[in-house]
Short mmCIF file of C-alpha atoms and ligand atoms in Angstrom, two decimals:
data_model
loop_
_atom_site.label_atom_id
_atom_site.label_comp_id
_atom_site.label_asym_id
_atom_site.label_seq_id
_atom_site.Cartn_x
_atom_site.Cartn_y
_atom_site.Cartn_z
CA UNK H 1 0.00 0.00 0.00
CA UNK H 2 2.90 2.36 0.58
CA UNK H 3 5.24 1.35 -2.27
CA UNK H 4 5.67 3.78 -5.14
CA UNK H 5 5.75 2.77 -8.80
CA UNK H 6 9.27 2.21 -10.13
CA UNK H 7 10.81 5.18 -11.95
CA UNK H 8 10.53 4.50 -15.71
CA UNK H 9 13.66 2.92 -17.17
CA UNK H 10 14.09 5.83 -19.61
CA UNK H 11 15.27 7.94 -16.65
CA UNK H 12 18.42 5.82 -16.27
CA UNK H 13 20.14 6.84 -19.51
CA UNK H 14 19.55 10.54 -18.85
CA UNK H 15 20.71 10.29 -15.24
CA UNK H 16 23.82 8.43 -16.39
CA UNK H 17 24.51 11.16 -18.94
CA UNK H 18 24.17 13.81 -16.22
CA UNK H 19 26.48 11.87 -13.90
CA UNK H 20 29.06 11.51 -16.69
CA UNK H 21 29.04 15.21 -17.53
CA UNK H 22 28.47 16.50 -13.98
CA UNK H 23 25.96 18.92 -15.51
CA UNK H 24 23.52 19.02 -12.58
CA UNK H 25 22.86 22.78 -12.28
CA UNK H 26 19.94 24.06 -14.37
CA UNK H 27 21.74 27.20 -15.53
CA UNK H 28 25.05 25.64 -16.72
CA UNK H 29 23.90 24.51 -20.16
CA UNK H 30 23.22 27.34 -22.63
CA UNK H 31 19.81 25.85 -23.41
CA UNK H 32 17.60 22.74 -23.11
CA UNK H 33 18.68 21.83 -19.56
CA UNK H 34 16.45 19.02 -18.22
CA UNK H 35 14.75 21.48 -15.81
CA UNK H 36 13.94 23.88 -18.68
CA UNK H 37 12.58 21.01 -20.80
CA UNK H 38 10.44 19.85 -17.87
CA UNK H 39 8.98 23.34 -17.53
CA UNK H 40 8.08 23.51 -21.23
CA UNK H 41 6.55 20.01 -21.21
CA UNK H 42 4.60 20.53 -17.99
CA UNK H 43 3.16 23.88 -19.11
CA UNK H 44 2.10 22.36 -22.44
CA UNK H 45 0.56 19.29 -20.79
CA UNK H 46 -1.45 21.33 -18.28
CA UNK H 47 -2.36 24.07 -20.76
CA UNK H 48 -0.74 27.11 -19.21
CA UNK H 49 1.70 29.65 -20.63
CA UNK H 50 4.51 29.43 -18.07
CA UNK H 51 5.95 26.94 -15.59
CA UNK H 52 8.71 27.30 -13.01
CA UNK H 53 10.18 24.14 -11.45
CA UNK H 54 11.41 24.53 -7.87
CA UNK H 55 12.51 22.49 -4.85
CA UNK H 56 9.01 21.71 -3.46
CA UNK H 57 5.35 22.65 -3.63
CA UNK H 58 5.93 24.61 -0.41
CA UNK H 59 8.55 26.66 -2.24
CA UNK H 60 6.10 27.19 -5.12
CA UNK H 61 3.40 28.43 -2.70
CA UNK H 62 5.89 30.74 -0.96
CA UNK H 63 7.12 32.20 -4.27
CA UNK H 64 3.52 32.65 -5.47
CA UNK H 65 2.66 34.76 -2.42
CA UNK H 66 5.89 36.76 -2.76
CA UNK H 67 5.28 37.31 -6.48
CA UNK H 68 1.77 38.59 -5.73
CA UNK H 69 3.56 41.43 -3.93
CA UNK H 70 1.70 40.88 -0.65
CA UNK H 71 3.03 43.20 2.05
CA UNK H 72 4.18 41.98 5.47
CA UNK H 73 1.22 40.86 7.62
CA UNK H 74 -1.12 40.54 4.64
CA UNK H 75 -3.89 38.06 5.45
CA UNK H 76 -4.12 34.91 3.35
CA UNK H 77 -7.14 32.60 3.66
CA UNK H 78 -6.54 28.84 3.52
CA UNK H 79 -8.87 25.94 4.31
CA UNK H 80 -8.76 24.55 7.86
CA UNK H 81 -8.20 21.11 6.35
CA UNK H 82 -4.83 20.98 4.65
CA UNK H 83 -1.23 19.94 5.30
CA UNK H 84 0.92 21.99 7.73
CA UNK H 85 3.17 22.98 4.80
CA UNK H 86 0.43 25.35 3.59
CA UNK H 87 0.09 27.64 6.65
CA UNK H 88 3.88 27.32 6.90
CA UNK H 89 4.38 28.76 3.41
CA UNK H 90 2.10 31.67 4.37
CA UNK H 91 4.12 32.35 7.52
CA UNK H 92 7.35 31.97 5.49
CA UNK H 93 6.08 34.73 3.17
CA UNK H 94 5.59 37.03 6.23
CA UNK H 95 1.81 36.78 5.89
CA UNK H 96 -0.89 35.71 8.35
CA UNK H 97 -2.90 32.53 7.65
CA UNK H 98 -6.67 32.90 8.11
CA UNK H 99 -8.38 29.51 8.36
CA UNK H 100 -11.84 28.88 6.99
CA UNK H 101 -14.23 26.05 7.75
CA UNK H 102 -14.41 22.89 5.66
CA UNK H 103 -17.47 20.64 5.32
CA UNK H 104 -18.02 16.94 5.97
CA UNK H 105 -17.12 16.45 2.29
CA UNK H 106 -13.59 17.88 2.91
CA UNK H 107 -14.30 20.94 0.72
CA UNK H 108 -14.31 24.64 1.60
CA UNK H 109 -17.46 25.84 3.40
CA UNK H 110 -18.62 28.67 1.16
CA UNK H 111 -20.53 30.53 3.89
CA UNK H 112 -17.48 30.85 6.12
CA UNK H 113 -15.30 31.53 3.06
CA UNK H 114 -17.58 34.37 1.93
CA UNK H 115 -17.66 35.95 5.40
CA UNK H 116 -13.90 35.82 5.86
CA UNK H 117 -13.16 36.94 2.29
CA UNK H 118 -13.88 40.51 3.41
CA UNK H 119 -10.88 40.34 5.77
CA UNK H 120 -8.17 38.88 3.51
CA UNK H 121 -5.80 40.00 0.73
CA UNK H 122 -5.31 36.65 -1.04
CA UNK H 123 -6.48 33.04 -0.83
CA UNK H 124 -4.81 29.68 -1.26
CA UNK H 125 -7.30 27.02 -2.30
CA UNK H 126 -5.79 23.81 -1.05
CA UNK H 127 -7.52 20.94 -2.85
CA UNK H 128 -6.68 18.68 0.09
CA UNK H 129 -6.24 15.01 -0.86
CA UNK H 130 -7.42 16.03 -4.32
CA UNK H 131 -10.94 17.04 -3.21
CA UNK H 132 -11.82 20.04 -5.37
CA UNK H 133 -13.72 22.87 -3.73
CA UNK H 134 -16.42 24.68 -5.75
CA UNK H 135 -14.14 26.67 -8.06
CA UNK H 136 -17.06 28.36 -9.87
CA UNK H 137 -18.28 29.95 -6.65
CA UNK H 138 -14.79 30.68 -5.35
CA UNK H 139 -13.59 32.39 -8.55
CA UNK H 140 -16.79 34.45 -8.80
CA UNK H 141 -16.45 35.63 -5.18
CA UNK H 142 -12.73 36.39 -5.49
CA UNK H 143 -12.91 38.04 -8.93
CA UNK H 144 -15.69 40.34 -7.69
CA UNK H 145 -13.35 41.55 -4.92
CA UNK H 146 -10.14 41.42 -6.96
CA UNK H 147 -8.61 38.89 -4.58
CA UNK H 148 -5.92 36.70 -6.15
CA UNK H 149 -6.37 32.91 -5.96
CA UNK H 150 -3.44 30.53 -5.61
CA UNK H 151 -4.31 26.88 -6.15
CA UNK H 152 -2.47 24.34 -4.02
CA UNK H 153 -2.83 21.43 -6.42
CA UNK H 154 -0.22 19.24 -4.70
CA UNK H 155 -2.67 16.33 -4.67
CA UNK H 156 -4.63 17.29 -7.78
CA UNK H 157 -2.33 16.61 -10.71
CA UNK H 158 -4.66 15.21 -13.38
CA UNK H 159 -7.90 16.41 -11.72
CA UNK H 160 -10.21 18.49 -13.90
CA UNK H 161 -13.04 20.94 -13.18
CA UNK H 162 -15.43 21.49 -16.14
CA UNK H 163 -12.68 19.81 -18.25
CA UNK H 164 -10.09 22.39 -17.18
CA UNK H 165 -7.02 21.23 -15.29
CA UNK H 166 -6.93 22.03 -11.59
CA UNK H 167 -4.05 24.47 -11.13
CA UNK H 168 -5.02 26.51 -14.21
CA UNK H 169 -8.15 28.12 -12.74
CA UNK H 170 -6.61 30.50 -10.20
CA UNK H 171 -3.89 33.04 -10.96
CA UNK H 172 -1.23 30.46 -10.19
CA UNK H 173 -1.22 26.70 -9.51
CA UNK H 174 1.34 24.81 -7.42
CA UNK H 175 2.17 21.09 -7.62
CA UNK H 176 4.39 18.67 -5.69
CA UNK H 177 6.70 15.88 -6.86
CA UNK H 178 7.24 14.58 -3.32
CA UNK H 179 7.07 10.77 -3.17
CA UNK H 180 3.45 10.48 -2.01
CA UNK H 181 2.09 12.46 -4.98
CA UNK H 182 1.10 11.31 -8.46
CA UNK H 183 4.60 11.97 -9.87
CA UNK H 184 7.49 10.99 -7.59
CA UNK H 185 10.92 12.62 -7.56
CA UNK H 186 11.44 12.27 -3.81
CA UNK H 187 11.18 16.05 -3.59
CA UNK H 188 10.28 18.82 -6.04
CA UNK H 189 7.57 21.25 -7.04
CA UNK H 190 6.38 23.39 -9.92
CA UNK H 191 4.17 26.43 -10.38
CA UNK H 192 2.17 27.31 -13.48
CA UNK H 193 0.58 30.61 -14.50
CA UNK H 194 -0.41 32.69 -17.53
CA UNK H 195 0.86 35.87 -15.90
CA UNK H 196 4.25 37.00 -17.30
CA UNK H 197 4.84 39.56 -14.55
CA UNK H 198 4.16 37.01 -11.80
CA UNK H 199 6.33 34.28 -13.30
CA UNK H 200 9.18 36.72 -13.97
CA UNK H 201 9.28 37.63 -10.28
CA UNK H 202 9.00 34.00 -9.18
CA UNK H 203 11.82 32.99 -11.57
CA UNK H 204 14.17 35.65 -10.24
CA UNK H 205 13.31 34.94 -6.59
CA UNK H 206 13.76 31.19 -7.16
CA UNK H 207 17.42 31.98 -7.83
CA UNK H 208 17.84 33.08 -11.47
CA UNK H 209 20.64 35.48 -10.58
CA UNK H 210 22.15 37.97 -13.05
CA UNK H 211 20.76 37.22 -16.53
CA UNK H 212 19.95 33.55 -15.99
CA UNK H 213 16.31 34.46 -16.57
CA UNK H 214 17.20 34.47 -20.29
CA UNK H 215 17.15 30.67 -20.07
CA UNK H 216 13.43 30.88 -19.28
CA UNK H 217 12.48 32.52 -22.55
CA UNK H 218 13.50 30.23 -25.36
CA UNK H 219 9.87 29.81 -26.46
CA UNK H 220 9.58 32.51 -29.10
CA UNK H 221 5.82 33.00 -28.84
CA UNK H 222 5.93 34.71 -25.46
CA UNK H 223 9.50 35.93 -25.11
CA UNK H 224 8.70 39.62 -25.75
CA UNK H 225 6.31 40.01 -22.80
CA UNK H 226 8.63 37.94 -20.60
CA UNK H 227 11.72 39.98 -21.51
CA UNK H 228 9.91 43.15 -20.59
CA UNK H 229 8.83 41.68 -17.24
CA UNK H 230 12.29 40.34 -16.42
CA UNK H 231 13.81 43.71 -17.28
CA UNK H 232 11.39 45.40 -14.90
CA UNK H 233 12.36 43.15 -11.97
CA UNK H 234 16.12 42.76 -12.58
CA UNK H 235 18.04 43.44 -9.32
CA UNK H 236 14.84 44.44 -7.51
CA UNK H 237 14.13 41.15 -5.75
CA UNK H 238 15.85 38.86 -3.23
CA UNK H 239 17.12 35.49 -4.47
CA UNK H 240 15.78 32.72 -2.25
CA UNK H 241 17.50 29.90 -4.18
CA UNK H 242 14.72 27.32 -4.37
CA UNK H 243 15.84 25.90 -7.72
CA UNK H 244 15.32 22.37 -8.98
CA UNK H 245 18.34 20.22 -9.91
CA UNK H 246 18.68 18.58 -13.33
CA UNK H 247 18.70 15.19 -11.59
CA UNK H 248 15.17 15.73 -10.26
CA UNK H 249 13.95 16.85 -13.68
CA UNK H 250 15.47 13.70 -15.20
CA UNK H 251 13.44 11.60 -12.76
CA UNK H 252 10.22 13.55 -13.39
CA UNK H 253 10.17 13.94 -17.19
CA UNK H 254 9.79 10.23 -18.10
CA UNK H 255 6.84 10.00 -15.66
CA UNK H 256 4.79 12.67 -17.45
CA UNK H 257 3.63 10.31 -20.23
CA UNK H 258 2.42 7.88 -17.51
CA UNK H 259 0.21 10.47 -15.83
CA UNK H 260 -2.94 9.82 -17.87
CA UNK H 261 -2.81 6.09 -17.09
CA UNK H 262 -2.11 6.65 -13.38
CA UNK H 263 -5.07 9.04 -13.19
CA UNK H 264 -7.48 6.56 -14.80
CA UNK H 265 -6.21 3.63 -12.69
CA UNK H 266 -6.29 5.65 -9.46
CA UNK H 267 -9.86 6.77 -10.13
CA UNK H 268 -10.96 3.23 -11.00
CA UNK H 269 -9.43 1.90 -7.75
CA UNK H 270 -10.93 4.67 -5.67
CA UNK H 271 -14.42 4.35 -7.09
CA UNK H 272 -14.40 0.57 -6.74
CA UNK H 273 -13.41 0.66 -3.05
CA UNK H 274 -15.72 3.62 -2.35
CA UNK H 275 -18.74 1.81 -3.75
CA UNK H 276 -18.04 -1.32 -1.69
CA UNK H 277 -17.41 0.41 1.65
CA UNK H 278 -20.35 2.80 1.20
CA UNK H 279 -22.56 -0.25 1.74
CA UNK H 280 -21.40 -0.44 5.36
CA UNK H 281 -23.90 1.32 7.66
CA UNK H 282 -21.04 3.07 9.52
CA UNK H 283 -18.97 4.28 6.56
CA UNK H 284 -19.69 7.05 4.09
CA UNK H 285 -17.56 8.32 1.23
CA UNK H 286 -18.71 11.85 0.35
CA UNK H 287 -19.64 12.20 -3.34
CA UNK H 288 -17.49 14.33 -5.65
CA UNK H 289 -18.85 17.60 -7.02
CA UNK H 290 -20.55 17.52 -10.44
CA UNK H 291 -17.94 19.53 -12.34
CA UNK H 292 -15.08 17.49 -10.95
CA UNK H 293 -13.25 14.50 -12.49
CA UNK H 294 -10.91 13.25 -9.78
CA UNK H 295 -7.39 11.80 -9.88
CA UNK H 296 -7.17 10.07 -6.48
CA UNK H 297 -4.20 8.12 -5.11
CA UNK H 298 -5.74 7.77 -1.67
CA UNK H 299 -9.15 7.26 -0.09
CA UNK H 300 -10.98 9.31 2.55
CA UNK H 301 -14.20 8.31 4.28
CA UNK H 302 -16.21 9.29 7.34
CA UNK H 303 -17.27 7.12 10.24
CA UNK H 304 -20.83 7.95 11.25
CA UNK H 305 -22.31 8.04 14.78
CA UNK H 306 -19.49 6.30 16.64
CA UNK H 307 -17.43 7.19 19.73
CA UNK H 308 -13.72 8.07 19.92
CA UNK H 309 -13.00 4.70 21.54
CA UNK H 310 -14.80 2.90 18.72
CA UNK H 311 -12.84 4.84 16.11
CA UNK H 312 -9.59 3.71 17.75
CA UNK H 313 -10.94 0.16 17.75
CA UNK H 314 -11.71 0.43 14.03
CA UNK H 315 -8.19 1.67 13.24
CA UNK H 316 -6.68 -1.20 15.26
CA UNK H 317 -8.94 -3.79 13.60
CA UNK H 318 -8.04 -2.53 10.10
CA UNK H 319 -4.36 -2.55 10.99
CA UNK H 320 -4.62 -6.14 12.29
CA UNK H 321 -6.12 -7.09 8.94
CA UNK H 322 -3.30 -5.33 7.06
CA UNK H 323 -4.65 -1.88 6.10
CA UNK H 324 -3.23 1.24 7.72
CA UNK H 325 -5.86 3.93 8.35
CA UNK H 326 -5.22 7.29 9.98
CA UNK H 327 -7.93 9.48 11.47
CA UNK H 328 -6.66 13.01 10.85
CA UNK H 329 -7.77 14.42 14.19
CA UNK H 330 -7.19 11.45 16.49
CA UNK H 331 -3.49 10.69 16.05
CA UNK H 332 -1.17 12.85 18.13
CA UNK H 333 0.85 15.52 16.30
CA UNK H 334 -1.04 14.95 13.02
CA UNK H 335 0.20 17.63 10.59
CA UNK H 336 -3.27 17.88 9.02
CA UNK H 337 -5.05 18.82 12.27
CA UNK H 338 -5.19 22.62 12.40
CA UNK H 339 -5.00 22.79 16.20
CA UNK H 340 -1.47 21.39 15.92
CA UNK H 341 -0.31 24.42 13.89
CA UNK H 342 0.78 26.27 17.03
CA UNK H 343 3.36 28.26 15.01
CA UNK H 344 0.62 30.40 13.43
CA UNK H 345 0.45 34.00 14.67
CA UNK H 346 -3.32 33.66 15.20
CA UNK H 347 -5.33 30.58 16.15
CA UNK H 348 -8.81 29.78 14.80
CA UNK H 349 -11.82 28.00 16.23
CA UNK H 350 -13.35 25.79 13.52
CA UNK H 351 -15.90 23.48 15.22
CA UNK H 352 -17.25 22.04 11.97
CA UNK H 353 -13.82 21.23 10.54
CA UNK H 354 -12.71 19.80 13.87
CA UNK H 355 -15.66 17.42 14.12
CA UNK H 356 -14.99 16.26 10.54
CA UNK H 357 -11.28 15.66 11.32
CA UNK H 358 -12.19 13.55 14.37
CA UNK H 359 -14.12 11.09 12.17
CA UNK H 360 -12.43 11.34 8.75
CA UNK H 361 -10.27 8.36 7.83
CA UNK H 362 -7.42 8.33 5.37
CA UNK H 363 -5.79 5.40 3.64
CA UNK H 364 -3.45 5.21 0.70
CA UNK H 365 -4.77 3.55 -2.46
CA UNK H 366 -1.99 3.51 -5.06
CA UNK H 367 -2.93 3.52 -8.75
CA UNK H 368 -0.97 0.31 -9.35
CA UNK H 369 -3.26 -1.87 -7.15
CA UNK H 370 -5.24 -4.52 -9.03
CA UNK H 371 -9.03 -4.92 -8.85
CA UNK H 372 -8.55 -7.96 -6.59
CA UNK H 373 -6.30 -6.03 -4.25
CA UNK H 374 -8.85 -3.21 -4.12
CA UNK H 375 -11.58 -5.71 -3.23
CA UNK H 376 -9.36 -6.97 -0.42
CA UNK H 377 -8.84 -3.42 0.91
CA UNK H 378 -12.59 -2.79 0.85
CA UNK H 379 -13.29 -6.07 2.61
CA UNK H 380 -10.80 -5.21 5.37
CA UNK H 381 -12.46 -1.83 5.97
CA UNK H 382 -15.97 -3.29 6.06
CA UNK H 383 -14.87 -6.09 8.39
CA UNK H 384 -13.01 -3.70 10.67
CA UNK H 385 -16.17 -1.58 10.93
CA UNK H 386 -18.20 -4.67 11.78
CA UNK H 387 -15.67 -5.62 14.47
CA UNK H 388 -15.50 -2.15 15.99
CA UNK H 389 -19.15 -1.07 15.73
CA UNK H 390 -21.18 -4.22 15.09
CA UNK H 391 -21.99 -5.40 18.58
CA UNK H 392 -22.75 -2.01 20.11
CA UNK H 393 -25.20 -1.40 17.27
CA UNK H 394 -27.03 -4.64 18.05
CA UNK H 395 -27.58 -3.36 21.61
CA UNK H 396 -29.15 -0.21 20.30
CA UNK H 397 -26.57 2.52 21.12
C1 LIG P 1 2.27 17.45 -0.09
C2 LIG P 1 1.45 18.65 0.02
C3 LIG P 1 2.04 19.93 0.10
C4 LIG P 1 3.51 20.15 0.23
O1 LIG P 1 4.25 19.66 -0.85
P1 LIG P 1 5.86 19.63 -0.73
O2 LIG P 1 6.31 19.41 -2.14
O3 LIG P 1 6.21 18.48 0.16
O4 LIG P 1 6.29 20.93 -0.17
C5 LIG P 1 1.19 21.03 0.13
N1 LIG P 1 -0.15 20.89 0.08
C6 LIG P 1 -0.75 19.69 -0.01
C7 LIG P 1 -2.24 19.62 -0.10
C8 LIG P 1 0.02 18.53 -0.03
O5 LIG P 1 -0.58 17.34 -0.07
#
C-alpha cells in the first residue's frame, strides 16, 4: 500500500549522462537543460503559458505569495483542512494565515469563506487530498473583490473541473513531486501561470541570478512580454535559491507520459473501493462535485455516529487485517489537524472542521493496485467496521 511505482527505465540513460558530464545545475547549459525542458513540457501538458520548477510545492506556494507582492502581515485565507506545509508557506512569506471552515465532504465551506473573504488580501485554495472545492463559486467571489487565488494542487495533478485542469483556474497553480504524490521525484515542485509579470518575479526569486532568466524565454511566442517583465524586476528582488536540480527533472520527465494512465487507474481503484465500503452502515464516502473529475491516489471516508473509543478500535482492527488507516484528528501531532499548527500568529476555532477531522479516515490507495487487491482493501475496511461497531449497534446505542 505504501510502495511507489518504479521510476521508468528511460530515466536511467539521462541520469547516467548527467552523472558523466556532472551537468547538474539548471543554468550551466546554454539551453535545453532538463529542468527547462520539464517546464516547457509541464506547461504544455497542463495548458498554461509558463511553468517554473522549484525544490518543493511549499517553495512554489511561498514564491507565489511573494510574487503577488503581498506586504508583510497581509492576510491569506486557507482551508482549515490541509497539510501543515500550507500555513507554513504563508508564515514563510511574512503573511498571516486565516483559516476557513471545511465541510463533511472535505471541501471549503462557502458561507465561512464568503464571510472571511472581506478580511483577507489573497487566498490559497488547497484541494486537500485532491478534493476540489467549488471553483465556480470561489472564482466568482474572489474576482468580484479582486482577490488573487493561488491553487495548491499538490494532490490534484490530473484532476479536472469542467474539463479544465486544476491548477489553471486560479492566478497560479502549485504542484508537488514529493514521493506520495502522483509523480514521484522524492522532492520537487512546480508552479504554473499565464501571468508574465508574476512568473518573472518567481523565476528571479527562485534563484535566477544575473541574466539567468534568459534561459526561461527560449519559447519565441511569449518571449517579448517575458523579456519586458524580467527587465522590470532585474536586481529588484531577493534570491531565495529554491531551484530544482537537473537530476530531479530527469526523474520527473519520463513519468509525465504515464500520468494519464495513473489518473485513470487511481480513479478506478478509488471508485471501486468507495462503492463497496459505502454499503457499510457506519462508513460514508462523500460524493465528488458535479464539475469534478478526480485523480485520487488515496481514499478518505467518514465514520458515522461512533465514539472516539470505537474509532480507535476500528483503526486497530483494520491494521490487524493489514490496512493502515489514519484518522486526521485522532493521532497525536497529526500535521493535518489545524489545532497542531501552534506556530501560526493567530489561532482559529473551527468546530465544523474539527468534528470532521475527528471522524475522517485516510488510507493510501496507489494507482498500481489490481481490482482484486482493491476488493481486499474494501473487505478489510468493512470487516473492521463490523468488528468495531457491530456489537454495540445490536444493543441499540
Ligand atoms: C504534499 C502537500 C504539500 C507540500 O508539498 P511539498 O512538495 O512536500 O512541499 C502542500 N499541500 C498539499 C495539499 C500537499 O498534499
